[in-house]
XYZ file of C-alpha atoms in Angstrom:
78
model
C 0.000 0.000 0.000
C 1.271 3.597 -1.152
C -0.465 6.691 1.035
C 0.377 10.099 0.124
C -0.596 13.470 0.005
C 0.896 15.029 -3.249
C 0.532 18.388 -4.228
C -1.750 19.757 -6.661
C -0.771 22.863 -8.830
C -1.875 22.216 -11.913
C -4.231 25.797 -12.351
C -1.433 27.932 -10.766
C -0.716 31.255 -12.803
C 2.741 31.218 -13.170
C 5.341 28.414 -12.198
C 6.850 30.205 -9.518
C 3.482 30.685 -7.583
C 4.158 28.812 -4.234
C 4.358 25.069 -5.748
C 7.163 25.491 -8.661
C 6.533 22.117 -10.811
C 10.233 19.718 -10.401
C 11.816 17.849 -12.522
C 12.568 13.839 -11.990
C 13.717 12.376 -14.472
C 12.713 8.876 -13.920
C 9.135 9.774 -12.856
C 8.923 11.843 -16.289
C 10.101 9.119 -18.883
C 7.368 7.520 -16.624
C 4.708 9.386 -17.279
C 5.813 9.908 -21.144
C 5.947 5.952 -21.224
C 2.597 5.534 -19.612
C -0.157 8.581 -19.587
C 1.315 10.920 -21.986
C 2.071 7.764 -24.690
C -1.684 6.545 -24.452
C -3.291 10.136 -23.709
C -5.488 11.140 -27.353
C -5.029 14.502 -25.509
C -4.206 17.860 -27.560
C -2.471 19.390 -24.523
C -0.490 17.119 -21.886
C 0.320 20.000 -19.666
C -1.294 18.560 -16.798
C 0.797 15.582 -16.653
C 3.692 17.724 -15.434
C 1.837 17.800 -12.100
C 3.296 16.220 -8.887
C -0.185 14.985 -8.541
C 0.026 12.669 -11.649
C 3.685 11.798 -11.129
C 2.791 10.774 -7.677
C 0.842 8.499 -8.828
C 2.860 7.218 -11.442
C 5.707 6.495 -8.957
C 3.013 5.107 -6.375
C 1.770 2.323 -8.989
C 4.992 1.512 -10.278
C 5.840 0.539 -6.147
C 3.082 -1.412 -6.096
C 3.001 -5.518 -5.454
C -0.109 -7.241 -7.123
C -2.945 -6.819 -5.818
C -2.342 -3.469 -4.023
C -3.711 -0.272 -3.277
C -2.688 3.297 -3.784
C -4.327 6.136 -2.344
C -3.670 9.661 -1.761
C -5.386 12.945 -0.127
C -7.501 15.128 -2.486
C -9.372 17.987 -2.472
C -13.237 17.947 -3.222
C -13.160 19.582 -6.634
C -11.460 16.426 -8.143
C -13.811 14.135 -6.126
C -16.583 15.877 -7.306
């Protein structure tokens, strides 16, 4: 089981408001392996997010069958 409570900063203004998107290498051939390769998306922006590569890194952790969860706030829930 993977718990964590990423950050979410995808709507920010500018990248240096408060939550300045990192780079990690691994995590980001990742995501461009995984989500961004099957995405029929126009604009993969929001895969930059610590939210998404949280998740990324959490599922590639994972042992079969297991669980990955994380905090949220209610807009995604919603």
């Amino acid at each position: 089981m993977v718990i964590g409570n990423p950050p979410y900063n995808v709507g920010q203004n500018h990248e240096n408001d408060n939550n300045k998107n990192r780079k990690y290498e691994v995590i980001d051939k990742r995501v461009a392996e995984t989500y961004a390769k099957d995405s029929k998306a126009s604009s993969k922006t929001a895969l930059s997010d610590p939210y998404v590569k949280f998740f990324r890194w959490a599922t590639d952790r994972l042992a079969r069958p297991g669980t990955a969860s994380s905090l949220s706030y209610q807009t995604i829930v919603s």
